Coordinates of C-alpha atoms in Angstrom, one line a residue:
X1 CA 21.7 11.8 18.9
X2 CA 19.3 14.1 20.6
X3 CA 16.5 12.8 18.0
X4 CA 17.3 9.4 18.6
X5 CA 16.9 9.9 22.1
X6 CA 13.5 10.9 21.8
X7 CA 12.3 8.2 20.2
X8 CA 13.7 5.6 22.5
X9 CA 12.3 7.6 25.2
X10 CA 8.7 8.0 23.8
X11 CA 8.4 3.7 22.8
X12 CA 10.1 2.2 25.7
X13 CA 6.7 2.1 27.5
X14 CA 5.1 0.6 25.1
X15 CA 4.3 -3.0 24.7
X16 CA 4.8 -4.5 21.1
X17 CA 5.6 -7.8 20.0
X18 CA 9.7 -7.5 18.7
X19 CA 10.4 -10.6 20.7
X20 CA 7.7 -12.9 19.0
X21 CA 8.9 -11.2 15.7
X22 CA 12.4 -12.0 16.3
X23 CA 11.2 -15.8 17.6
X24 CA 9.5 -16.4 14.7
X25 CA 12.4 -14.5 12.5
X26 CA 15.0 -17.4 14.1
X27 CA 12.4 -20.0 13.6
X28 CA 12.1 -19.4 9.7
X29 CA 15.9 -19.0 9.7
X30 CA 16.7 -22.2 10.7
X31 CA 13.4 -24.1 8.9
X32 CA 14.9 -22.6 5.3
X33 CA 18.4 -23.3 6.6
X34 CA 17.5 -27.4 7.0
X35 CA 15.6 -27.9 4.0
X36 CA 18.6 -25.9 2.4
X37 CA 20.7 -28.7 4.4
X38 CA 18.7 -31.7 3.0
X39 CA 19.0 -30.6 -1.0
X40 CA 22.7 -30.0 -0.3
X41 CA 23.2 -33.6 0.7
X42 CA 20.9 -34.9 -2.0
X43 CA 22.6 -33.0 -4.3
X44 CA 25.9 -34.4 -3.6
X45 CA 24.8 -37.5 -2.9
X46 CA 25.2 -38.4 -6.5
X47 CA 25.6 -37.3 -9.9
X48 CA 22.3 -37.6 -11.2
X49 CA 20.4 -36.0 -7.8
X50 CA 22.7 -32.9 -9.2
X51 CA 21.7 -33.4 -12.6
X52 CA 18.3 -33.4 -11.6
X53 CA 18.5 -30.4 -9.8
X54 CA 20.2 -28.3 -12.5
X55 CA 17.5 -29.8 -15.3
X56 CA 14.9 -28.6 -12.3
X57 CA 16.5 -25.1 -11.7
X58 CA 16.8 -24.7 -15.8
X59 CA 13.1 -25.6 -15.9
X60 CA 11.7 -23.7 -13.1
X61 CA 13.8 -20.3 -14.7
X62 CA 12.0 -21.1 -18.5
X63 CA 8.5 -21.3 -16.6
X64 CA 9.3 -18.0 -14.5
X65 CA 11.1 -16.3 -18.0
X66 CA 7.4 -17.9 -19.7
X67 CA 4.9 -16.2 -16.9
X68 CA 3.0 -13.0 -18.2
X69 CA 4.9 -10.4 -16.1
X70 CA 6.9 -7.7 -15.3
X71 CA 10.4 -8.2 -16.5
X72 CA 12.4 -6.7 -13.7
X73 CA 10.4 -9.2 -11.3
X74 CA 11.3 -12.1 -13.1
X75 CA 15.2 -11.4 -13.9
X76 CA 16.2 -11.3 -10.5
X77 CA 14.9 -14.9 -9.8
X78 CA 15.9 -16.3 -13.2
X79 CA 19.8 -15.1 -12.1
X80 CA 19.7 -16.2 -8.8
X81 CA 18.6 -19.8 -9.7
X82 CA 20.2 -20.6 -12.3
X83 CA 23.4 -19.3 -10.4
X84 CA 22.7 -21.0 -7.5
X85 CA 20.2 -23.5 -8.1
X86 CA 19.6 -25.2 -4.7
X87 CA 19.6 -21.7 -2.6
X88 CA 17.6 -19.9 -5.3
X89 CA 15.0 -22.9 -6.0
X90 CA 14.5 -22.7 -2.0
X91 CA 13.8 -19.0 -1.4
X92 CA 11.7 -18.8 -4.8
X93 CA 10.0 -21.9 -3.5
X94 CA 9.1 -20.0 -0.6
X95 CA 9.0 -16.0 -1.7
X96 CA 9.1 -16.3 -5.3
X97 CA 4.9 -16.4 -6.2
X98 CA 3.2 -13.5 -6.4
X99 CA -0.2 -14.4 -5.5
X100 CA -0.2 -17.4 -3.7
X101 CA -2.7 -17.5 -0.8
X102 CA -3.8 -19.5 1.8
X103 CA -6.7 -21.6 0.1
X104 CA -9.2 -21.1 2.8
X105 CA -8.8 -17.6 2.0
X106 CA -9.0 -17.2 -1.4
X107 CA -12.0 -19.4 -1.2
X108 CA -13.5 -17.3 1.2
X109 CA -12.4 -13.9 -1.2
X110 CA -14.1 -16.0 -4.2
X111 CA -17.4 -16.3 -1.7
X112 CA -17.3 -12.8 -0.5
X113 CA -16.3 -10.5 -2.9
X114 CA -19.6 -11.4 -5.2
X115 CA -22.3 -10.6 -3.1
X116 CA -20.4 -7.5 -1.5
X117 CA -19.7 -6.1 -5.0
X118 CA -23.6 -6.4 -5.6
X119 CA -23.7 -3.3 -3.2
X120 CA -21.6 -1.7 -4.9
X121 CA -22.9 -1.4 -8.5
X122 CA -22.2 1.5 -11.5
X123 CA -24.5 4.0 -12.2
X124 CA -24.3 4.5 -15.8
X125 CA -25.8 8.1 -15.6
X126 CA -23.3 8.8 -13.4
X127 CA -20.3 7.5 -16.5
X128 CA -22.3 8.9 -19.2
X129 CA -21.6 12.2 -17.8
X130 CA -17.9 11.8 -17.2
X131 CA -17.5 10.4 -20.9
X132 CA -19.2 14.0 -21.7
X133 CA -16.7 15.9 -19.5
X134 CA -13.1 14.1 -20.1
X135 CA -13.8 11.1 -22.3
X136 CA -10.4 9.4 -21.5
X137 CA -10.5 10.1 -17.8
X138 CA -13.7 8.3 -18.3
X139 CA -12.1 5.5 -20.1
X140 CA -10.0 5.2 -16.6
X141 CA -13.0 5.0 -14.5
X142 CA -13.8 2.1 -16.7
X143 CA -10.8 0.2 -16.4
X144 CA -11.1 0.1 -12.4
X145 CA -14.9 -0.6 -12.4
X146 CA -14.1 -3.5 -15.5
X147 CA -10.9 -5.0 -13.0
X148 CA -11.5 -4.1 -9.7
X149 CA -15.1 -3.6 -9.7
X150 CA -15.4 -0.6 -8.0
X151 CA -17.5 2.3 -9.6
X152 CA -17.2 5.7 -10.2
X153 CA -19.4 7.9 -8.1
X154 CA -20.6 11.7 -7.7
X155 CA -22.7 13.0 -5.2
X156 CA -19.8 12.8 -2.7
X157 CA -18.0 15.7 -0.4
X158 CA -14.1 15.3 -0.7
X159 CA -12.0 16.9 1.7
X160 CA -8.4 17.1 1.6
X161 CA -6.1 17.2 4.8
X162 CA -2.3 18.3 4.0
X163 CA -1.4 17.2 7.4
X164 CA -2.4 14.2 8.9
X165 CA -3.1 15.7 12.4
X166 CA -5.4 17.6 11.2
X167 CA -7.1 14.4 9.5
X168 CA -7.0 13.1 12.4
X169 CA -8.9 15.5 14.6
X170 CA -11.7 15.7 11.7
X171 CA -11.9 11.6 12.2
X172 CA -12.5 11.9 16.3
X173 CA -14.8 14.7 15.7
X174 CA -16.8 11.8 13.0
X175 CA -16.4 8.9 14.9
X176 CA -18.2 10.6 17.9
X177 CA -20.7 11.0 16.1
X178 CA -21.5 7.6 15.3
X179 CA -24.8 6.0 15.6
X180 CA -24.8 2.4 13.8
X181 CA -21.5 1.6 13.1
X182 CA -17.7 1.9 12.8
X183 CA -15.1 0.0 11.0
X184 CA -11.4 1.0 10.8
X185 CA -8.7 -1.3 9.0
X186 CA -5.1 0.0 9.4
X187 CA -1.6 -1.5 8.7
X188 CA -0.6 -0.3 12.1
X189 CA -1.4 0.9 15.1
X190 CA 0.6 1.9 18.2
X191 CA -1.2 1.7 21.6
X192 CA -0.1 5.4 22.7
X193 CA -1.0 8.8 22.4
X194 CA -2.9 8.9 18.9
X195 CA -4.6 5.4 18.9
X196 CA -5.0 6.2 23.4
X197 CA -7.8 9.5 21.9
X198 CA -9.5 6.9 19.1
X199 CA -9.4 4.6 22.0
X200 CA -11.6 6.6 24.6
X201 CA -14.0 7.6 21.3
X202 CA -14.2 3.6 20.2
X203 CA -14.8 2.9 24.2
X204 CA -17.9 5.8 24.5
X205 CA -19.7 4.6 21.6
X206 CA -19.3 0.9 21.5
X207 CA -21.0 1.5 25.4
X208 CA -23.8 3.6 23.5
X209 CA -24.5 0.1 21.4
X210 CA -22.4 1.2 18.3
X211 CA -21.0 -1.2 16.4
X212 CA -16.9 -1.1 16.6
X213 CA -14.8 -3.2 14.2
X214 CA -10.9 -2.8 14.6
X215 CA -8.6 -4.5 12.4
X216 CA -5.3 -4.8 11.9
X217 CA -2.1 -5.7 10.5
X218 CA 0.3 -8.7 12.5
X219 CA 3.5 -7.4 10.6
X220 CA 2.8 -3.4 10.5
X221 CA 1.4 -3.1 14.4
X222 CA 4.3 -5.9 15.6
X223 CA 6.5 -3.3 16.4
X224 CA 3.7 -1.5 18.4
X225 CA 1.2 -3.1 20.1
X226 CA 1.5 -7.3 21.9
X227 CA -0.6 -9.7 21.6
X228 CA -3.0 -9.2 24.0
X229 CA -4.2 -5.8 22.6
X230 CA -7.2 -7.6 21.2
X231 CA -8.6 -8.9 24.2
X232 CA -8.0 -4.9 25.7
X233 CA -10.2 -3.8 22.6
X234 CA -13.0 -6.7 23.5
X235 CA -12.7 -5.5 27.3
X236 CA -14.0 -2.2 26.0
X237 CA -16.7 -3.6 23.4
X238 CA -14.7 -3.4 20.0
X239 CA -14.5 -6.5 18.2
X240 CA -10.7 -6.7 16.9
X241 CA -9.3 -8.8 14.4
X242 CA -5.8 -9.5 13.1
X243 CA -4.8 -9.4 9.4
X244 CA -2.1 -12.6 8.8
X245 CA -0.6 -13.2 12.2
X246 CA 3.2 -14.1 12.1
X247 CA 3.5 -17.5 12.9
X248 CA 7.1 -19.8 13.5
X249 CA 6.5 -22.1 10.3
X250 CA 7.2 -21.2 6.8
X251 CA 4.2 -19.5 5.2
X252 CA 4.4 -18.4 1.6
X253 CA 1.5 -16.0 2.5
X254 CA 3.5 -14.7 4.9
X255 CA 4.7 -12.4 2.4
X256 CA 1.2 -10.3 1.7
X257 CA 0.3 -7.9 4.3
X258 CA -2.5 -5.4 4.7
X259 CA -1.4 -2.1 3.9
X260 CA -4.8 -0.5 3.8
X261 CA -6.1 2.2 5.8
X262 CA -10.1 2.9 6.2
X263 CA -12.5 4.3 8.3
X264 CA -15.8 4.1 7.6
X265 CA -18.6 5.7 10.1
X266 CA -22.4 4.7 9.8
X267 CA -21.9 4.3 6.1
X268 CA -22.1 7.8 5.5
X269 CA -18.5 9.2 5.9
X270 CA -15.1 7.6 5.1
X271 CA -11.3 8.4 5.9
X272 CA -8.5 6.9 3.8
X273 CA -4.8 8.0 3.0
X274 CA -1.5 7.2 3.8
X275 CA -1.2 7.8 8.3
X276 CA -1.7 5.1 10.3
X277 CA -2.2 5.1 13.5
X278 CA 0.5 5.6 15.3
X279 CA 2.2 8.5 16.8
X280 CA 5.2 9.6 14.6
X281 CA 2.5 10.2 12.0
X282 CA 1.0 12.6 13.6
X283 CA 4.2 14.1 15.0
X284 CA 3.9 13.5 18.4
X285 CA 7.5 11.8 18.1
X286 CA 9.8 12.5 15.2
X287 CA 12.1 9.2 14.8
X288 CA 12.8 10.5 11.3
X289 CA 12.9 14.4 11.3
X290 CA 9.1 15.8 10.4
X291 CA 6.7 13.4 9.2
X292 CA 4.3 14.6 6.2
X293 CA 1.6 12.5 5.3
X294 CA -2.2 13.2 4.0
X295 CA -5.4 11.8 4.0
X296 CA -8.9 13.0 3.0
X297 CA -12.6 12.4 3.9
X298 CA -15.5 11.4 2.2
X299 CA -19.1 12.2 2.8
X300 CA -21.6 10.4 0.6
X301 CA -21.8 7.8 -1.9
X302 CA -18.6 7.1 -2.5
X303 CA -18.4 5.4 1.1
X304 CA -20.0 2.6 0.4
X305 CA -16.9 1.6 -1.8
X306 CA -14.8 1.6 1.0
X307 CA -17.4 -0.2 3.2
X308 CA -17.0 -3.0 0.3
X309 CA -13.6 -3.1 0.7
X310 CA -13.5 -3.0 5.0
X311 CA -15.8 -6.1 4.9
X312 CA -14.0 -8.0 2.3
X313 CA -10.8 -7.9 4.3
X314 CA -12.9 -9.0 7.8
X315 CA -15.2 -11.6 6.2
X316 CA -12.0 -13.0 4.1
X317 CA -10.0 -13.6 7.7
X318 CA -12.9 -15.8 9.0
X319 CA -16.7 -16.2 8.7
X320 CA -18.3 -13.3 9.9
X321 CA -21.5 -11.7 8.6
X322 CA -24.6 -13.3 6.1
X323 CA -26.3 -10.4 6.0
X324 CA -25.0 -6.9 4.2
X325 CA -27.7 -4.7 3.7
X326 CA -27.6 -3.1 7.2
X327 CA -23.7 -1.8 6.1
X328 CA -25.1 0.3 3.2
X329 CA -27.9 2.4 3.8
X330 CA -29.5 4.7 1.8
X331 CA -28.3 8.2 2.4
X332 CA -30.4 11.3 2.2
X333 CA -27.4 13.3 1.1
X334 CA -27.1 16.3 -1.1
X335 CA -23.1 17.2 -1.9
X336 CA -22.0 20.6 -2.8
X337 CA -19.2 18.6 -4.5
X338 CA -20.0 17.7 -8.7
X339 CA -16.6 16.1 -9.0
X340 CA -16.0 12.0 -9.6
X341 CA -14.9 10.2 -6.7
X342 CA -13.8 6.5 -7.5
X343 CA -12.5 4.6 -4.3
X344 CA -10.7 1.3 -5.2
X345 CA -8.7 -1.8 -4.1
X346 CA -6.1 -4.0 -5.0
X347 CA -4.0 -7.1 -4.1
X348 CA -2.9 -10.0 -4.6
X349 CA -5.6 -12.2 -5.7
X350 CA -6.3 -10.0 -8.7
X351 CA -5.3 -10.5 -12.2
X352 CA -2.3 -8.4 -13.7
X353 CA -1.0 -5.4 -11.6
X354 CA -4.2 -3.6 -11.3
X355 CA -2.9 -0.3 -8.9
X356 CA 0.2 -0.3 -11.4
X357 CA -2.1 0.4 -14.3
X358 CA -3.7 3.2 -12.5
X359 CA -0.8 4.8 -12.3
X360 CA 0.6 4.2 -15.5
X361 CA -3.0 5.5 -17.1
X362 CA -2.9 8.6 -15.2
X363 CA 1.0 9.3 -16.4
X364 CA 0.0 7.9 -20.1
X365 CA -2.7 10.6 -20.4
X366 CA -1.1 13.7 -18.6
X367 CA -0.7 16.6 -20.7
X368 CA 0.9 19.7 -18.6
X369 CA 1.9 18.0 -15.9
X370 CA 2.4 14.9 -13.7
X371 CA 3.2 15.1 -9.9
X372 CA 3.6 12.0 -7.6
X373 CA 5.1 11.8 -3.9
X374 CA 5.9 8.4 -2.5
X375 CA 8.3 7.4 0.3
X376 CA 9.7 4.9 -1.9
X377 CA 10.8 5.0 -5.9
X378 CA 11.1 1.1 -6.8
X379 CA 9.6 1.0 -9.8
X380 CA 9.1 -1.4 -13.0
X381 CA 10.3 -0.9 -16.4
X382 CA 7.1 -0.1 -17.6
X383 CA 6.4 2.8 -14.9
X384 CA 10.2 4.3 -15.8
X385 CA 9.6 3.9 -19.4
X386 CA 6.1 5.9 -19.0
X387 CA 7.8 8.4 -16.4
X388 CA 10.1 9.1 -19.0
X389 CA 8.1 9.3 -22.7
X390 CA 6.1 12.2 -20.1
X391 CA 8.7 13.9 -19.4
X392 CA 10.0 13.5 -23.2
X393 CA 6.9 14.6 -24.6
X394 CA 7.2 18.4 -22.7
X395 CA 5.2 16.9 -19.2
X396 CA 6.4 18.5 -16.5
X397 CA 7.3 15.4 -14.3
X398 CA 7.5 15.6 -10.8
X399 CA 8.7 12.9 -8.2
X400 CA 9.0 13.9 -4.4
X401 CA 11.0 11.2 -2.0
X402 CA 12.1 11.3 1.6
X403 CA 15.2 13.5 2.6
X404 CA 15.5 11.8 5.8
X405 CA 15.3 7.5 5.0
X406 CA 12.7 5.7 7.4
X407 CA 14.5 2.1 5.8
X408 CA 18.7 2.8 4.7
X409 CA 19.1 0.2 2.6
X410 CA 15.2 0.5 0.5
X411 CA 16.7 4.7 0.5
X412 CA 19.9 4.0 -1.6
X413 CA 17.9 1.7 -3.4
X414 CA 15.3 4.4 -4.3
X415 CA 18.0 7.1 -5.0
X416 CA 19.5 4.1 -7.6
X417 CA 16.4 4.9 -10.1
X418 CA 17.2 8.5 -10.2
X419 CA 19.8 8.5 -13.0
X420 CA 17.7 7.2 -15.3
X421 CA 15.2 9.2 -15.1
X422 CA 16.6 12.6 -14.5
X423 CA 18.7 11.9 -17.9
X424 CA 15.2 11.8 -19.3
X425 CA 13.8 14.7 -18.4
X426 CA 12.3 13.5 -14.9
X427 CA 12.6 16.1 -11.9
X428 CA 13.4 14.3 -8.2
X429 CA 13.0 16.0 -5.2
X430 CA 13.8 15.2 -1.6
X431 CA 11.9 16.6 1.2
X432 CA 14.3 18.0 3.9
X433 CA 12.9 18.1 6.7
X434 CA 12.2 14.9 7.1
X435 CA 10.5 11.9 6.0
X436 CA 7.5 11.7 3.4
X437 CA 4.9 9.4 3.7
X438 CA 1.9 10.5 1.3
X439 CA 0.8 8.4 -1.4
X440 CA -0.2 10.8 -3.8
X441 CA -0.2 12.0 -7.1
X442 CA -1.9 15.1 -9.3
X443 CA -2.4 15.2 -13.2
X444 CA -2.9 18.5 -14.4
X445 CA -4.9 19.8 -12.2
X446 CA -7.4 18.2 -13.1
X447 CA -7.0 14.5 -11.7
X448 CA -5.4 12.6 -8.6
X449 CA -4.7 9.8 -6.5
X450 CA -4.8 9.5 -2.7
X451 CA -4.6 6.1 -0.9
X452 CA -2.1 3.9 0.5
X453 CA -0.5 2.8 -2.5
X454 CA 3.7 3.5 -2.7
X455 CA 5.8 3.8 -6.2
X456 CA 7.1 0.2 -5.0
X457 CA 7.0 -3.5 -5.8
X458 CA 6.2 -4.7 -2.4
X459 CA 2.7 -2.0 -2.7
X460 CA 2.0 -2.7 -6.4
X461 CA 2.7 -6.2 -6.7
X462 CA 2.5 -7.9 -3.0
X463 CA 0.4 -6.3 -0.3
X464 CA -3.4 -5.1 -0.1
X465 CA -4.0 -1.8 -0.5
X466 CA -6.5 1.0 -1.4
X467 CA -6.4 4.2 -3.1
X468 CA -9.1 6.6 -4.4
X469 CA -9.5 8.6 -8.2
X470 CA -10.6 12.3 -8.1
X471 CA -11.6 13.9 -11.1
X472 CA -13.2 17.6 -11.3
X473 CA -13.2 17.6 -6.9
X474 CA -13.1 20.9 -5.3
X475 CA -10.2 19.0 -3.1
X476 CA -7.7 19.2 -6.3
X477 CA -7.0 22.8 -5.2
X478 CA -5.8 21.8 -1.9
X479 CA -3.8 19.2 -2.9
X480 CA -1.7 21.2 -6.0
X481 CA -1.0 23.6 -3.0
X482 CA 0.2 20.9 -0.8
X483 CA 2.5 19.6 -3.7
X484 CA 3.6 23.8 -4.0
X485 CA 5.1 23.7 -0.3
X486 CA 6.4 20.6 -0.7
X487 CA 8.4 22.0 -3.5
X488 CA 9.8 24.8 -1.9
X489 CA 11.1 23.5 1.7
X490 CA 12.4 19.9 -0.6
X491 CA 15.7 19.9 -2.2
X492 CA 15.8 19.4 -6.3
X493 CA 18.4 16.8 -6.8
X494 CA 17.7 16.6 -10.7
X495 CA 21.5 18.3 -11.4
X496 CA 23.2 15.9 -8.9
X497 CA 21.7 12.6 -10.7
X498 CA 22.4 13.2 -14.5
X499 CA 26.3 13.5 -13.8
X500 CA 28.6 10.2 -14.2
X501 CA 28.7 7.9 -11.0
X502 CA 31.6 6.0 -10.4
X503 CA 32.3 2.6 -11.0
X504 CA 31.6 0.9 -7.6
X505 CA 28.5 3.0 -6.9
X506 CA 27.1 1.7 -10.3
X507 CA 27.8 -1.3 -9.3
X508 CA 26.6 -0.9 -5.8
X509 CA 22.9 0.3 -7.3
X510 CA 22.9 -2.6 -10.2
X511 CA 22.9 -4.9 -7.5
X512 CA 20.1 -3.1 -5.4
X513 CA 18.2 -2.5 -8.5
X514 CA 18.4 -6.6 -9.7
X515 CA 17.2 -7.3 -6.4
X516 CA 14.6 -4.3 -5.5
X517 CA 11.3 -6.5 -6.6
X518 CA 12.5 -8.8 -3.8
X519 CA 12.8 -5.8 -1.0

């Protein structure tokens, strides 16, 4: 009670947008519940309108069961059609495709992404030397340069931060020392304490003639900040831009959000990981117990990926710049670090489940071990299949997931894919005190993952998101020691899982786990 308390206390004075969400959330409501309506009364307005829908609903299932992809995302729409074939033809109608986007933005993605990636291209020297090193991890490297087009990269500084308060104090400290420019794209951002210190940094240095780009997402930051929070960033000189705004009319794209999270200063350093800005990541309020999340920094060439990936998202929303070559300047840098840094993106528009098959490579070619935290376990066939042959083959496979649930209903959904994994040979942990954010994951010590990206559908398959490789980086140290306290203060639940369940829970989690590539 006393928790709960404190987090009504430290939001009520914030402004946020719940009314327009809930506005537009009635609005959709009763649009899907009319066209709903108006196939009803077709339906029964004779025998062969209802023939023609059950022919349509049996058609629409074979092309879904016919589509290259994951199994577990197409049974749940095949059932719920053909069992209900007016309902289920209307929600798939309207949240059933995968990559359908607004035209004007895909066109503009099509434009974009072309002459950004030309700033962006592989140096082969720089492969040839991983393929000496670790042959397969350079086989990885390929895959993302071959799909996503981002290249693998030394010369770069990684550092590592375990908490993300102290990420965020090594980001003020960069981004006041900006010269040219500053771009920051996060999925939210909460006009209070945190963002209130970016905010006076943004201010000083856009009045100095910097360059300040802020953008954000209309779904993530709803909760956090109103409307008129971008003209209060242009009153201050930082140009702001919203990712997807939620608008009161049906919107098939309404269903892909951006769940990156970038800074990029002057081209020359770069923050990603998995805190945005708000202030129960940085545990300045604690709605859900403590918050862990991590982040790290980049200094050198592996920027300019995520400078690629910044203005791909802002120049995809609307027409913005002709000109890139100011955005990627060439450093005179020297880093102490020899490691492979490999920044990437994914969403979407691309082909296949790109940030899936990272994952899956990394698992596929662990040796000792395999760890992974994620504040959500919703996971494909193909990813439990992997988790398990791992663990099968004498991996030592790892999973860390909230103690303390952010979301009840995605929790018990998550705790559903234990079983079958822990029967396997899979360890689950739960982090106790509180709830775990990072998107991370280490592979023998030798190679990991840090980004944005969850162990969900709605991250692998729906949203945009970002992530970076590390191979050989002085930064793997820190990070198997973060995943070493997070062992010992989380709670191994392996035991509890392999036992029987009883018969309504396994029902109960069948249910949740049919429908879990919908959450």
């Amino acid at each position: 009670m006393k928790r709960q308390k404190m987090r009504t206390e430290q939001k009520s004075n914030v402004k946020n947008s719940v009314g327009r969400l809930v506005f537009v959330g009635l609005s959709l409501l009763l649009q899907v519940l009319w066209i709903l309506l108006l196939f009803l009364r077709l339906n029964a307005y004779s025998t062969a309108i209802s023939l023609c829908f059950s022919v349509g609903a049996f058609l629409v299932a074979l092309s879904i069961y016919a589509k290259h992809e994951n199994a577990a995302f197409k049974m749940p729409w095949i059932i719920l059609i053909l069992a209900f074939p007016v309902l289920g033809l209307c929600i798939y109608l309207v949240f059933g495709h995968k990559n359908v986007v607004a035209k004007a933005m895909r066109r503009r993605f099509e434009t974009i992404e072309p002459v950004l990636f030309e700033q962006i291209p592989q140096d082969e020297a720089v492969l040839g030397r991983l393929e000496e090193q670790d042959f397969a991890v350079a086989n990885q490297c390929r895959y993302i340069k071959r799909f996503g087009h981002y290249p693998v990269y030394r010369n770069t500084d990684v550092t590592f931060y375990p908490d993300a308060a102290e990420g965020l104090a090594a980001q003020l400290h960069d981004l006041a020392s900006a010269e040219h420019f500053i771009f920051m794209e996060y999925h939210a951002i909460e006009e209070a304490e945190a963002f209130g210190r970016i905010k006076d940094v943004l201010a000083e240095r856009a009045a100095h003639g910097v360059e300040v780009r802020l953008f954000y997402d209309d779904v993530g930051s709803i909760g956090f900040i109103d409307p008129g929070f971008i003209k209060r960033m242009e009153a201050i000189g930082v140009e702001c831009r919203v990712f997807n705004p939620v608008l009161p009319v049906l919107n098939i794209f309404m269903n892909n959000r951006d769940h990156r999270k970038i800074t990029v200063v002057d081209g020359k350093i770069g923050y990603t990981g998995g805190y945005n800005l708000a202030d129960e990541y940085f545990n300045i309020t604690h709605p859900y117990g403590t918050w862990k999340d991590t982040g790290i920094r980049l200094a050198g060439d592996a920027v300019a990926s995520l400078t690629v990936t910044f203005l791909q998202m802002w120049n995809a929303t609307a027409e913005a710049d002709h000109e890139f070559q100011t955005y990627f300047p060439k450093l005179d840098y020297r880093a102490a670090d020899t490691g492979f840094v490999q920044p990437y993106a994914d969403g979407p528009l691309t082909d296949g489940y790109f940030a899936e098959d990272v994952y899956l490579n990394l698992i596929k070619s662990a040796k000792h071990f395999f760890y992974a935290a994620t504040p959500y376990l919703i996971i494909s066939d193909d990813m439990t299949r992997e988790l398990c042959l791992a663990a099968e083959r004498g991996v030592d496979v790892r999973i860390v997931t909230p103690g303390i649930p952010d979301k009840k209903l995605v929790y018990q959904t998550t705790r559903s894919y234990y079983a079958p994994l822990v029967r396997r040979g899979v360890r689950i942990y739960e982090y106790t005190p509180g709830f775990i954010h990072q998107k991370q994951t280490l592979c023998d010590g030798e190679t990991a993952t840090v980004g944005t990206i969850n162990f969900d559908y709605r991250s692998l398959y729906h949203h945009f998101e970002n992530g970076v490789l590390l191979h050989g980086c002085g930064a793997l140290g820190a990070i198997g020691e973060d995943f070493a306290q997070i062992f010992e203060v989380s709670r191994e639940v392996t035991e509890q899982y392999k036992g029987k369940r009883s018969m309504g829970l396994r029902i109960i989690q069948c249910i949740l786990r049919l429908f879990a590539p919908l959450l």
